[in-house]
């Protein structure tokens, strides 16, 4: 008798817990947007690393569309087709931070930061994203209908560069003879100053490629050198389009009022 009761409890307790979790989930999906959306969003991202499709299939509307950080457009089906657990050797987590919810009744918008930590074998990666999602009530429950994600720029760690290579970048440059710039040594690195502006410290990505510290666009400054290692032009690569700055004068460092 007692053994049978123990078996019965062993079956009933997990079932009761599952039912209680289902009721809590249903209550959350019906809750006011300010309480529901941050928690539901975190549920989605908690399911990413293990590749658990269930929350995504439930919480995404059939008409869901996403623009991801690369600019790619995906439907719900396309997103689910590529959904799966992280490969062996990889692990990670995503925390939803600084969420702000605007409730418009039948629909709501949530803006938040995604703080991603990933371990790729023995190497840690840390990436920040910013997202805006739109949810609407479908049969009384919140369902996501649209999402747009962008990467938040972070300064890369600087790489050491031979000082002689840095010296080859120093000089004056101009864009079509109009916008004028100067590149000069700044401590152990370089700085770039547009005429009338403030110097921007440059962070070395290689000995000829740099980014400006604190630049949210992640613009690349590529110094194109001659056979002697002296830069003859700078290719400013932004948004996958190039703007060229040609070396002006004799390459001496001049003040911001120097001509091209």
PDB file of N, CA, C and O in Angstrom, residues 47-111:
ATOM      1  N   UNK A  47      16.211  30.227 -24.096  1.00  0.00           N
ATOM      2  CA  UNK A  47      16.052  29.011 -24.904  1.00  0.00           C
ATOM      3  C   UNK A  47      17.023  28.943 -26.073  1.00  0.00           C
ATOM      4  O   UNK A  47      17.066  27.924 -26.775  1.00  0.00           O
ATOM      5  N   UNK A  48      17.823  29.996 -26.283  1.00  0.00           N
ATOM      6  CA  UNK A  48      18.690  30.036 -27.466  1.00  0.00           C
ATOM      7  C   UNK A  48      19.827  29.020 -27.363  1.00  0.00           C
ATOM      8  O   UNK A  48      20.034  28.209 -28.273  1.00  0.00           O
ATOM      9  N   UNK A  49      20.598  29.072 -26.277  1.00  0.00           N
ATOM     10  CA  UNK A  49      21.769  28.188 -26.161  1.00  0.00           C
ATOM     11  C   UNK A  49      21.392  26.704 -26.253  1.00  0.00           C
ATOM     12  O   UNK A  49      22.037  25.945 -26.987  1.00  0.00           O
ATOM     13  N   UNK A  50      20.357  26.240 -25.541  1.00  0.00           N
ATOM     14  CA  UNK A  50      19.994  24.817 -25.667  1.00  0.00           C
ATOM     15  C   UNK A  50      19.235  24.495 -26.947  1.00  0.00           C
ATOM     16  O   UNK A  50      18.979  23.318 -27.229  1.00  0.00           O
ATOM     17  N   UNK A  51      18.845  25.522 -27.721  1.00  0.00           N
ATOM     18  CA  UNK A  51      18.123  25.261 -28.960  1.00  0.00           C
ATOM     19  C   UNK A  51      16.687  24.807 -28.731  1.00  0.00           C
ATOM     20  O   UNK A  51      16.149  24.031 -29.522  1.00  0.00           O
ATOM     21  N   UNK A  52      16.070  25.322 -27.675  1.00  0.00           N
ATOM     22  CA  UNK A  52      14.695  24.941 -27.342  1.00  0.00           C
ATOM     23  C   UNK A  52      13.726  25.799 -28.171  1.00  0.00           C
ATOM     24  O   UNK A  52      13.528  26.985 -27.913  1.00  0.00           O
ATOM     25  N   UNK A  53      13.098  25.187 -29.158  1.00  0.00           N
ATOM     26  CA  UNK A  53      12.196  25.923 -30.053  1.00  0.00           C
ATOM     27  C   UNK A  53      10.844  26.247 -29.415  1.00  0.00           C
ATOM     28  O   UNK A  53      10.143  27.146 -29.893  1.00  0.00           O
ATOM     29  N   UNK A  54      10.459  25.507 -28.371  1.00  0.00           N
ATOM     30  CA  UNK A  54       9.090  25.593 -27.866  1.00  0.00           C
ATOM     31  C   UNK A  54       8.654  27.024 -27.526  1.00  0.00           C
ATOM     32  O   UNK A  54       7.577  27.456 -27.951  1.00  0.00           O
ATOM     33  N   UNK A  55       9.451  27.798 -26.750  1.00  0.00           N
ATOM     34  CA  UNK A  55       8.998  29.164 -26.456  1.00  0.00           C
ATOM     35  C   UNK A  55       8.876  30.029 -27.705  1.00  0.00           C
ATOM     36  O   UNK A  55       7.972  30.861 -27.799  1.00  0.00           O
ATOM     37  N   UNK A  56       9.769  29.838 -28.649  1.00  0.00           N
ATOM     38  CA  UNK A  56       9.737  30.635 -29.874  1.00  0.00           C
ATOM     39  C   UNK A  56       8.518  30.281 -30.721  1.00  0.00           C
ATOM     40  O   UNK A  56       7.855  31.172 -31.270  1.00  0.00           O
ATOM     41  N   UNK A  57       8.220  29.004 -30.841  1.00  0.00           N
ATOM     42  CA  UNK A  57       7.050  28.597 -31.606  1.00  0.00           C
ATOM     43  C   UNK A  57       5.770  29.118 -30.960  1.00  0.00           C
ATOM     44  O   UNK A  57       4.813  29.487 -31.663  1.00  0.00           O
ATOM     45  N   UNK A  58       5.751  29.176 -29.633  1.00  0.00           N
ATOM     46  CA  UNK A  58       4.554  29.627 -28.930  1.00  0.00           C
ATOM     47  C   UNK A  58       4.403  31.147 -28.964  1.00  0.00           C
ATOM     48  O   UNK A  58       3.298  31.666 -29.189  1.00  0.00           O
ATOM     49  N   UNK A  59       5.486  31.872 -28.739  1.00  0.00           N
ATOM     50  CA  UNK A  59       5.390  33.317 -28.504  1.00  0.00           C
ATOM     51  C   UNK A  59       5.512  34.167 -29.764  1.00  0.00           C
ATOM     52  O   UNK A  59       5.191  35.352 -29.736  1.00  0.00           O
ATOM     53  N   UNK A  60       5.986  33.575 -30.860  1.00  0.00           N
ATOM     54  CA  UNK A  60       6.059  34.328 -32.106  1.00  0.00           C
ATOM     55  C   UNK A  60       4.766  34.163 -32.891  1.00  0.00           C
ATOM     56  O   UNK A  60       4.292  33.043 -33.093  1.00  0.00           O
ATOM     57  N   UNK A  61       4.214  35.293 -33.325  1.00  0.00           N
ATOM     58  CA  UNK A  61       3.024  35.243 -34.170  1.00  0.00           C
ATOM     59  C   UNK A  61       3.344  34.548 -35.481  1.00  0.00           C
ATOM     60  O   UNK A  61       4.493  34.558 -35.950  1.00  0.00           O
ATOM     61  N   UNK A  62       2.338  33.962 -36.097  1.00  0.00           N
ATOM     62  CA  UNK A  62       2.532  33.333 -37.411  1.00  0.00           C
ATOM     63  C   UNK A  62       2.979  34.350 -38.450  1.00  0.00           C
ATOM     64  O   UNK A  62       3.628  33.993 -39.438  1.00  0.00           O
ATOM     65  N   UNK A  63       2.689  35.638 -38.213  1.00  0.00           N
ATOM     66  CA  UNK A  63       3.057  36.695 -39.158  1.00  0.00           C
ATOM     67  C   UNK A  63       4.344  37.399 -38.753  1.00  0.00           C
ATOM     68  O   UNK A  63       4.670  38.458 -39.283  1.00  0.00           O
ATOM     69  N   UNK A  64       5.094  36.813 -37.830  1.00  0.00           N
ATOM     70  CA  UNK A  64       6.323  37.423 -37.319  1.00  0.00           C
ATOM     71  C   UNK A  64       7.349  37.673 -38.428  1.00  0.00           C
ATOM     72  O   UNK A  64       7.524  36.849 -39.334  1.00  0.00           O
ATOM     73  N   UNK A  65       8.049  38.821 -38.319  1.00  0.00           N
ATOM     74  CA  UNK A  65       9.154  39.146 -39.206  1.00  0.00           C
ATOM     75  C   UNK A  65      10.274  39.768 -38.395  1.00  0.00           C
ATOM     76  O   UNK A  65      10.029  40.516 -37.447  1.00  0.00           O
ATOM     77  N   UNK A  66      11.514  39.463 -38.783  1.00  0.00           N
ATOM     78  CA  UNK A  66      12.679  39.998 -38.073  1.00  0.00           C
ATOM     79  C   UNK A  66      13.684  40.580 -39.057  1.00  0.00           C
ATOM     80  O   UNK A  66      13.897  40.028 -40.147  1.00  0.00           O
ATOM     81  N   UNK A  67      14.277  41.702 -38.670  1.00  0.00           N
ATOM     82  CA  UNK A  67      15.477  42.212 -39.319  1.00  0.00           C
ATOM     83  C   UNK A  67      16.603  42.036 -38.310  1.00  0.00           C
ATOM     84  O   UNK A  67      16.574  42.635 -37.232  1.00  0.00           O
ATOM     85  N   UNK A  68      17.592  41.179 -38.625  1.00  0.00           N
ATOM     86  CA  UNK A  68      18.648  40.916 -37.645  1.00  0.00           C
ATOM     87  C   UNK A  68      19.796  41.904 -37.791  1.00  0.00           C
ATOM     88  O   UNK A  68      19.741  42.829 -38.606  1.00  0.00           O
ATOM     89  N   UNK A  69      20.849  41.696 -36.987  1.00  0.00           N
ATOM     90  CA  UNK A  69      21.949  42.664 -36.941  1.00  0.00           C
ATOM     91  C   UNK A  69      22.726  42.758 -38.244  1.00  0.00           C
ATOM     92  O   UNK A  69      23.443  43.739 -38.482  1.00  0.00           O
ATOM     93  N   UNK A  70      22.591  41.763 -39.115  1.00  0.00           N
ATOM     94  CA  UNK A  70      23.267  41.811 -40.416  1.00  0.00           C
ATOM     95  C   UNK A  70      22.410  42.487 -41.480  1.00  0.00           C
ATOM     96  O   UNK A  70      22.862  42.697 -42.609  1.00  0.00           O
ATOM     97  N   UNK A  71      21.153  42.810 -41.125  1.00  0.00           N
ATOM     98  CA  UNK A  71      20.233  43.379 -42.095  1.00  0.00           C
ATOM     99  C   UNK A  71      19.386  42.350 -42.811  1.00  0.00           C
ATOM    100  O   UNK A  71      18.563  42.704 -43.654  1.00  0.00           O
ATOM    101  N   UNK A  72      19.566  41.072 -42.475  1.00  0.00           N
ATOM    102  CA  UNK A  72      18.799  40.010 -43.126  1.00  0.00           C
ATOM    103  C   UNK A  72      17.353  40.010 -42.631  1.00  0.00           C
ATOM    104  O   UNK A  72      17.082  40.258 -41.447  1.00  0.00           O
ATOM    105  N   UNK A  73      16.433  39.722 -43.544  1.00  0.00           N
ATOM    106  CA  UNK A  73      15.011  39.633 -43.225  1.00  0.00           C
ATOM    107  C   UNK A  73      14.618  38.169 -43.109  1.00  0.00           C
ATOM    108  O   UNK A  73      14.967  37.349 -43.969  1.00  0.00           O
ATOM    109  N   UNK A  74      13.898  37.843 -42.025  1.00  0.00           N
ATOM    110  CA  UNK A  74      13.488  36.461 -41.820  1.00  0.00           C
ATOM    111  C   UNK A  74      12.050  36.399 -41.344  1.00  0.00           C
ATOM    112  O   UNK A  74      11.622  37.220 -40.528  1.00  0.00           O
ATOM    113  N   UNK A  75      11.338  35.401 -41.835  1.00  0.00           N
ATOM    114  CA  UNK A  75      10.007  35.077 -41.318  1.00  0.00           C
ATOM    115  C   UNK A  75      10.161  34.147 -40.114  1.00  0.00           C
ATOM    116  O   UNK A  75      11.271  33.684 -39.794  1.00  0.00           O
ATOM    117  N   UNK A  76       9.047  33.840 -39.480  1.00  0.00           N
ATOM    118  CA  UNK A  76       9.084  32.895 -38.360  1.00  0.00           C
ATOM    119  C   UNK A  76       9.617  31.542 -38.828  1.00  0.00           C
ATOM    120  O   UNK A  76      10.465  30.932 -38.164  1.00  0.00           O
ATOM    121  N   UNK A  77       9.137  31.079 -39.973  1.00  0.00           N
ATOM    122  CA  UNK A  77       9.564  29.772 -40.469  1.00  0.00           C
ATOM    123  C   UNK A  77      11.058  29.758 -40.761  1.00  0.00           C
ATOM    124  O   UNK A  77      11.767  28.795 -40.424  1.00  0.00           O
ATOM    125  N   UNK A  78      11.559  30.813 -41.374  1.00  0.00           N
ATOM    126  CA  UNK A  78      12.988  30.876 -41.686  1.00  0.00           C
ATOM    127  C   UNK A  78      13.824  30.917 -40.415  1.00  0.00           C
ATOM    128  O   UNK A  78      14.890  30.295 -40.340  1.00  0.00           O
ATOM    129  N   UNK A  79      13.349  31.650 -39.417  1.00  0.00           N
ATOM    130  CA  UNK A  79      14.076  31.707 -38.142  1.00  0.00           C
ATOM    131  C   UNK A  79      14.114  30.335 -37.484  1.00  0.00           C
ATOM    132  O   UNK A  79      15.161  29.885 -37.010  1.00  0.00           O
ATOM    133  N   UNK A  80      12.993  29.644 -37.506  1.00  0.00           N
ATOM    134  CA  UNK A  80      12.920  28.325 -36.878  1.00  0.00           C
ATOM    135  C   UNK A  80      13.722  27.281 -37.654  1.00  0.00           C
ATOM    136  O   UNK A  80      14.284  26.358 -37.068  1.00  0.00           O
ATOM    137  N   UNK A  81      13.791  27.430 -38.960  1.00  0.00           N
ATOM    138  CA  UNK A  81      14.559  26.478 -39.766  1.00  0.00           C
ATOM    139  C   UNK A  81      16.038  26.487 -39.386  1.00  0.00           C
ATOM    140  O   UNK A  81      16.714  25.454 -39.469  1.00  0.00           O
ATOM    141  N   UNK A  82      16.541  27.638 -38.976  1.00  0.00           N
ATOM    142  CA  UNK A  82      17.953  27.740 -38.602  1.00  0.00           C
ATOM    143  C   UNK A  82      18.212  27.655 -37.112  1.00  0.00           C
ATOM    144  O   UNK A  82      19.333  27.881 -36.656  1.00  0.00           O
ATOM    145  N   UNK A  83      17.186  27.308 -36.346  1.00  0.00           N
ATOM    146  CA  UNK A  83      17.286  27.311 -34.883  1.00  0.00           C
ATOM    147  C   UNK A  83      17.778  25.955 -34.397  1.00  0.00           C
ATOM    148  O   UNK A  83      17.296  24.915 -34.830  1.00  0.00           O
ATOM    149  N   UNK A  84      18.747  25.982 -33.501  1.00  0.00           N
ATOM    150  CA  UNK A  84      19.255  24.743 -32.931  1.00  0.00           C
ATOM    151  C   UNK A  84      20.207  25.043 -31.798  1.00  0.00           C
ATOM    152  O   UNK A  84      20.567  26.203 -31.558  1.00  0.00           O
ATOM    153  N   UNK A  85      20.628  24.023 -31.061  1.00  0.00           N
ATOM    154  CA  UNK A  85      21.545  24.249 -29.940  1.00  0.00           C
ATOM    155  C   UNK A  85      22.909  24.704 -30.414  1.00  0.00           C
ATOM    156  O   UNK A  85      23.292  24.489 -31.568  1.00  0.00           O
ATOM    157  N   UNK A  86      23.642  25.347 -29.512  1.00  0.00           N
ATOM    158  CA  UNK A  86      25.007  25.731 -29.840  1.00  0.00           C
ATOM    159  C   UNK A  86      25.845  24.478 -30.110  1.00  0.00           C
ATOM    160  O   UNK A  86      25.648  23.442 -29.475  1.00  0.00           O
ATOM    161  N   UNK A  87      26.792  24.558 -31.038  1.00  0.00           N
ATOM    162  CA  UNK A  87      27.624  23.387 -31.338  1.00  0.00           C
ATOM    163  C   UNK A  87      28.470  22.969 -30.133  1.00  0.00           C
ATOM    164  O   UNK A  87      28.689  23.766 -29.207  1.00  0.00           O
ATOM    165  N   UNK A  88      28.954  21.735 -30.133  1.00  0.00           N
ATOM    166  CA  UNK A  88      29.825  21.282 -29.043  1.00  0.00           C
ATOM    167  C   UNK A  88      31.026  22.209 -28.875  1.00  0.00           C
ATOM    168  O   UNK A  88      31.613  22.669 -29.858  1.00  0.00           O
ATOM    169  N   UNK A  89      31.369  22.504 -27.617  1.00  0.00           N
ATOM    170  CA  UNK A  89      32.484  23.399 -27.331  1.00  0.00           C
ATOM    171  C   UNK A  89      32.079  24.838 -27.155  1.00  0.00           C
ATOM    172  O   UNK A  89      32.897  25.671 -26.751  1.00  0.00           O
ATOM    173  N   UNK A  90      30.818  25.167 -27.486  1.00  0.00           N
ATOM    174  CA  UNK A  90      30.325  26.528 -27.340  1.00  0.00           C
ATOM    175  C   UNK A  90      29.251  26.581 -26.262  1.00  0.00           C
ATOM    176  O   UNK A  90      28.456  25.645 -26.112  1.00  0.00           O
ATOM    177  N   UNK A  91      29.227  27.658 -25.515  1.00  0.00           N
ATOM    178  CA  UNK A  91      28.193  27.880 -24.509  1.00  0.00           C
ATOM    179  C   UNK A  91      27.951  29.381 -24.420  1.00  0.00           C
ATOM    180  O   UNK A  91      28.757  30.182 -24.910  1.00  0.00           O
ATOM    181  N   UNK A  92      26.835  29.756 -23.821  1.00  0.00           N
ATOM    182  CA  UNK A  92      26.587  31.184 -23.720  1.00  0.00           C
ATOM    183  C   UNK A  92      25.269  31.500 -23.067  1.00  0.00           C
ATOM    184  O   UNK A  92      24.460  30.614 -22.756  1.00  0.00           O
ATOM    185  N   UNK A  93      25.058  32.802 -22.858  1.00  0.00           N
ATOM    186  CA  UNK A  93      23.820  33.289 -22.260  1.00  0.00           C
ATOM    187  C   UNK A  93      23.557  34.700 -22.766  1.00  0.00           C
ATOM    188  O   UNK A  93      24.482  35.405 -23.194  1.00  0.00           O
ATOM    189  N   UNK A  94      22.298  35.094 -22.735  1.00  0.00           N
ATOM    190  CA  UNK A  94      21.887  36.439 -23.132  1.00  0.00           C
ATOM    191  C   UNK A  94      20.977  36.989 -22.039  1.00  0.00           C
ATOM    192  O   UNK A  94      19.958  36.376 -21.702  1.00  0.00           O
ATOM    193  N   UNK A  95      21.346  38.155 -21.494  1.00  0.00           N
ATOM    194  CA  UNK A  95      20.535  38.809 -20.470  1.00  0.00           C
ATOM    195  C   UNK A  95      19.821  40.003 -21.084  1.00  0.00           C
ATOM    196  O   UNK A  95      20.428  40.794 -21.820  1.00  0.00           O
ATOM    197  N   UNK A  96      18.543  40.135 -20.792  1.00  0.00           N
ATOM    198  CA  UNK A  96      17.753  41.279 -21.242  1.00  0.00           C
ATOM    199  C   UNK A  96      17.875  42.377 -20.189  1.00  0.00           C
ATOM    200  O   UNK A  96      17.484  42.190 -19.029  1.00  0.00           O
ATOM    201  N   UNK A  97      18.419  43.534 -20.595  1.00  0.00           N
ATOM    202  CA  UNK A  97      18.657  44.636 -19.664  1.00  0.00           C
ATOM    203  C   UNK A  97      17.981  45.918 -20.144  1.00  0.00           C
ATOM    204  O   UNK A  97      17.763  46.104 -21.343  1.00  0.00           O
ATOM    205  N   UNK A  98      17.694  46.796 -19.184  1.00  0.00           N
ATOM    206  CA  UNK A  98      17.212  48.157 -19.471  1.00  0.00           C
ATOM    207  C   UNK A  98      16.001  48.153 -20.399  1.00  0.00           C
ATOM    208  O   UNK A  98      15.924  48.938 -21.353  1.00  0.00           O
ATOM    209  N   UNK A  99      15.058  47.283 -20.119  1.00  0.00           N
ATOM    210  CA  UNK A  99      13.865  47.193 -20.963  1.00  0.00           C
ATOM    211  C   UNK A  99      12.918  48.359 -20.689  1.00  0.00           C
ATOM    212  O   UNK A  99      12.678  48.742 -19.541  1.00  0.00           O
ATOM    213  N   UNK A 100      12.384  48.928 -21.773  1.00  0.00           N
ATOM    214  CA  UNK A 100      11.377  49.984 -21.699  1.00  0.00           C
ATOM    215  C   UNK A 100      10.186  49.554 -22.544  1.00  0.00           C
ATOM    216  O   UNK A 100      10.350  49.198 -23.716  1.00  0.00           O
ATOM    217  N   UNK A 101       9.003  49.578 -21.957  1.00  0.00           N
ATOM    218  CA  UNK A 101       7.805  49.094 -22.636  1.00  0.00           C
ATOM    219  C   UNK A 101       6.826  50.243 -22.824  1.00  0.00           C
ATOM    220  O   UNK A 101       6.543  50.995 -21.893  1.00  0.00           O
ATOM    221  N   UNK A 102       6.306  50.368 -24.054  1.00  0.00           N
ATOM    222  CA  UNK A 102       5.233  51.317 -24.355  1.00  0.00           C
ATOM    223  C   UNK A 102       3.998  50.511 -24.734  1.00  0.00           C
ATOM    224  O   UNK A 102       4.008  49.786 -25.734  1.00  0.00           O
ATOM    225  N   UNK A 103       2.942  50.644 -23.919  1.00  0.00           N
ATOM    226  CA  UNK A 103       1.723  49.851 -24.105  1.00  0.00           C
ATOM    227  C   UNK A 103       0.679  50.702 -24.817  1.00  0.00           C
ATOM    228  O   UNK A 103       0.308  51.780 -24.341  1.00  0.00           O
ATOM    229  N   UNK A 104       0.203  50.227 -25.979  1.00  0.00           N
ATOM    230  CA  UNK A 104      -0.802  50.941 -26.753  1.00  0.00           C
ATOM    231  C   UNK A 104      -2.141  50.206 -26.759  1.00  0.00           C
ATOM    232  O   UNK A 104      -2.987  50.460 -27.615  1.00  0.00           O
ATOM    233  N   UNK A 105      -2.315  49.316 -25.803  1.00  0.00           N
ATOM    234  CA  UNK A 105      -3.570  48.589 -25.700  1.00  0.00           C
ATOM    235  C   UNK A 105      -3.507  47.254 -26.401  1.00  0.00           C
ATOM    236  O   UNK A 105      -3.119  46.251 -25.811  1.00  0.00           O
ATOM    237  N   UNK A 106      -3.880  47.242 -27.672  1.00  0.00           N
ATOM    238  CA  UNK A 106      -3.867  45.994 -28.417  1.00  0.00           C
ATOM    239  C   UNK A 106      -2.492  45.576 -28.866  1.00  0.00           C
ATOM    240  O   UNK A 106      -2.285  44.431 -29.269  1.00  0.00           O
ATOM    241  N   UNK A 107      -1.523  46.518 -28.815  1.00  0.00           N
ATOM    242  CA  UNK A 107      -0.138  46.163 -29.139  1.00  0.00           C
ATOM    243  C   UNK A 107       0.796  46.943 -28.236  1.00  0.00           C
ATOM    244  O   UNK A 107       0.393  47.915 -27.579  1.00  0.00           O
ATOM    245  N   UNK A 108       2.044  46.523 -28.183  1.00  0.00           N
ATOM    246  CA  UNK A 108       3.028  47.167 -27.315  1.00  0.00           C
ATOM    247  C   UNK A 108       4.408  47.053 -27.954  1.00  0.00           C
ATOM    248  O   UNK A 108       4.670  46.130 -28.744  1.00  0.00           O
ATOM    249  N   UNK A 109       5.278  47.992 -27.614  1.00  0.00           N
ATOM    250  CA  UNK A 109       6.644  48.024 -28.127  1.00  0.00           C
ATOM    251  C   UNK A 109       7.601  47.945 -26.947  1.00  0.00           C
ATOM    252  O   UNK A 109       7.431  48.659 -25.952  1.00  0.00           O
ATOM    253  N   UNK A 110       8.597  47.077 -27.063  1.00  0.00           N
ATOM    254  CA  UNK A 110       9.622  46.959 -26.029  1.00  0.00           C
ATOM    255  C   UNK A 110      10.988  47.242 -26.642  1.00  0.00           C
ATOM    256  O   UNK A 110      11.315  46.729 -27.709  1.00  0.00           O
ATOM    257  N   UNK A 111      11.742  48.079 -25.977  1.00  0.00           N
ATOM    258  CA  UNK A 111      13.118  48.392 -26.373  1.00  0.00           C
ATOM    259  C   UNK A 111      14.035  47.920 -25.246  1.00  0.00           C
ATOM    260  O   UNK A 111      13.754  48.186 -24.077  1.00  0.00           O
TER     261      UNK A 111
END
